[in-house]
Short mmCIF file of C-alpha atoms in Angstrom, two decimals:
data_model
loop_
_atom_site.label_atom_id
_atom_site.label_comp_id
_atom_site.label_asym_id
_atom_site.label_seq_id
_atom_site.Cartn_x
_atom_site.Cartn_y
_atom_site.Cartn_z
CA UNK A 1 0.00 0.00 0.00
CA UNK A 2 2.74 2.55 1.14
CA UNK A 3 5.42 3.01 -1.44
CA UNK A 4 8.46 5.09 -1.07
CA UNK A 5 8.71 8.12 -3.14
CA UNK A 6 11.60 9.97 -2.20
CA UNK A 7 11.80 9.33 1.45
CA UNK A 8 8.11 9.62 1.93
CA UNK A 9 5.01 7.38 1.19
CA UNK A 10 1.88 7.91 -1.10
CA UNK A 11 -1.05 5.56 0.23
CA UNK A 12 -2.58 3.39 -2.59
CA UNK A 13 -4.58 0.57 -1.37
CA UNK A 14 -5.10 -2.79 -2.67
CA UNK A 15 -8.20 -4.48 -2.75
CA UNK A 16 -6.82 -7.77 -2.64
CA UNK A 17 -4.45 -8.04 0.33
CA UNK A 18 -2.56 -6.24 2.93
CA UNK A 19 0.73 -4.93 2.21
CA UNK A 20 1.57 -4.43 6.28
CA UNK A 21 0.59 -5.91 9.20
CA UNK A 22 -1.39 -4.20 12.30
CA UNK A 23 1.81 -4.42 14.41
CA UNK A 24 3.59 -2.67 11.62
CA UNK A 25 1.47 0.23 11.15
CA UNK A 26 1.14 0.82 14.83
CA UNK A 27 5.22 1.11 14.96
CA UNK A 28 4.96 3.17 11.98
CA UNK A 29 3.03 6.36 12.82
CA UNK A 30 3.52 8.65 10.02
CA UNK A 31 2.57 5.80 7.59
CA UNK A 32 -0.14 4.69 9.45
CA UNK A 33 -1.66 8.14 10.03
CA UNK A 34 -1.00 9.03 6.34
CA UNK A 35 -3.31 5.32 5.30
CA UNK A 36 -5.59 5.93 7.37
CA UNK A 37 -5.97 9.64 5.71
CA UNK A 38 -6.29 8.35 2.44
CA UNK A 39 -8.76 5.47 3.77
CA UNK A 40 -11.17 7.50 5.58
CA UNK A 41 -10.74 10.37 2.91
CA UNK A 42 -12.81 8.03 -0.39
CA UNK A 43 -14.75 5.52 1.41
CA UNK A 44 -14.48 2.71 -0.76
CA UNK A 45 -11.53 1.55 0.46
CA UNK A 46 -12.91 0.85 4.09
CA UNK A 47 -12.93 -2.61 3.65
CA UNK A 48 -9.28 -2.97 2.04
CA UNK A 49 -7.02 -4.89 4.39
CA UNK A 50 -4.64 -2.26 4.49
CA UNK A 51 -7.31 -0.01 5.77
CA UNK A 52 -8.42 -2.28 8.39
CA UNK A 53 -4.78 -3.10 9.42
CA UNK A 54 -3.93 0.88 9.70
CA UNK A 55 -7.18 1.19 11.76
CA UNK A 56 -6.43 -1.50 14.19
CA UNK A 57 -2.95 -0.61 14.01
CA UNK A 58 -3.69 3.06 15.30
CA UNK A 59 -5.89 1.59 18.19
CA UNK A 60 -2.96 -0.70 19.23
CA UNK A 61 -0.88 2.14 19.29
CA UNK A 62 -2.99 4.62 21.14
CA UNK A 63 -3.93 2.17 23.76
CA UNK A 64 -0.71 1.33 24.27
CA UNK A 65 0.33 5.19 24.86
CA UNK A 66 -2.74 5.18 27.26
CA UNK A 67 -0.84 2.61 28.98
CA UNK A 68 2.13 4.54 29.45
CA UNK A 69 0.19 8.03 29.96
CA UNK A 70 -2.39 7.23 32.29
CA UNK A 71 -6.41 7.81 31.95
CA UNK A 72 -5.55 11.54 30.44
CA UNK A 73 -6.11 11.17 26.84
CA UNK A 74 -5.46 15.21 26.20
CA UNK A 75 -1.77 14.16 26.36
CA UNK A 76 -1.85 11.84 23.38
CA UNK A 77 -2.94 14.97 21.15
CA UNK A 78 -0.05 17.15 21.36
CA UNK A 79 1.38 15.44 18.53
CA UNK A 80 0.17 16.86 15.48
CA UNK A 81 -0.45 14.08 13.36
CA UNK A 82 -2.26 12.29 15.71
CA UNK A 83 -4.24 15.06 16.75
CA UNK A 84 -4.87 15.54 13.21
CA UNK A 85 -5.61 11.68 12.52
CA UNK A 86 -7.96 11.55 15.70
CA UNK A 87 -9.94 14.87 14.33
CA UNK A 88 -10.80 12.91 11.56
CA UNK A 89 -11.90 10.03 12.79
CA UNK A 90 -13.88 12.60 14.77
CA UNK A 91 -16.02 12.76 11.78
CA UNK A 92 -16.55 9.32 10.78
CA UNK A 93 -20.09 9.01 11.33
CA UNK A 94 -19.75 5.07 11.82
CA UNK A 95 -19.69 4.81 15.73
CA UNK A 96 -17.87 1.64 15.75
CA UNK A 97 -14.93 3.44 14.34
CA UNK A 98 -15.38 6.95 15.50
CA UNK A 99 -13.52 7.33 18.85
CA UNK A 100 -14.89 8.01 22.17
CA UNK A 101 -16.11 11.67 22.84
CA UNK A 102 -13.79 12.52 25.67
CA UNK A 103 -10.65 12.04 23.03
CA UNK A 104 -12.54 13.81 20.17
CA UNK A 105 -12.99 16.71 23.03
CA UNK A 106 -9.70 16.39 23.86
CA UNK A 107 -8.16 16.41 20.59
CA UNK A 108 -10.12 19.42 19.69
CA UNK A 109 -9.49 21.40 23.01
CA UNK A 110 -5.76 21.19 21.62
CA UNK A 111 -6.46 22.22 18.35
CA UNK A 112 -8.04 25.33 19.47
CA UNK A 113 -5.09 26.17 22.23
CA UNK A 114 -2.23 25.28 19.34
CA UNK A 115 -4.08 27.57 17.00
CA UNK A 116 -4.38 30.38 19.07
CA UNK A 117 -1.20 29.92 20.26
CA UNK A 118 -1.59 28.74 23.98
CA UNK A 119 0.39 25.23 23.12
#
């Protein structure tokens, strides 16, 4: 799905199977958050592997820095491509893959503060 382009990668999914595992996307953050961009950005590819592998992937990941930061999820956002990638998924209107409320208040809380400078 990810292919290399000059030090960076340009999502393309496949239909057919999974170029990375979940463990793999949720050790590689900026190539996770970029998939799961592209996946919840045209919604036909929500049931690609690689889509489901960068979702699952990004909840391994965040639960595992929940682990290590305590019940305070507003800590998790002050990385901007996560807060970015959680804002999305903010808007998903699927519940099963939209996030909990506190972290999409949380996430957004941070977004305000960095844009008017208070972060």
């Amino acid at each position: 799905m990810a292919i290399w382009n000059g030090g960076s990668a340009t999502a393309s999914p496949s239909r057919d199977r999974a170029e990375h595992t979940v463990s793999w996307y949720a050790a590689h953050r900026s190539e996770d958050v970029q998939v799961l961009h592209e996946c919840q950005n045209d919604r036909t590819f929500e049931n690609y592997p690689d889509c489901k592998n960068a979702a699952a992937g990004d909840e391994l990941y965040t639960g595992k820095q929940r682990q290590a930061t305590g019940p305070d999820s507003s800590v998790l956002f002050t990385n901007g491509p996560l807060r970015a990638a959680e804002l999305a998924k903010c808007k998903l209107s699927n519940p099963r893959i939209r996030p909990p409320k506190a972290d999409c208040d949380a996430a957004a809380r941070i977004q305000t503060e960095v844009q008017n400078g208070k972060s």
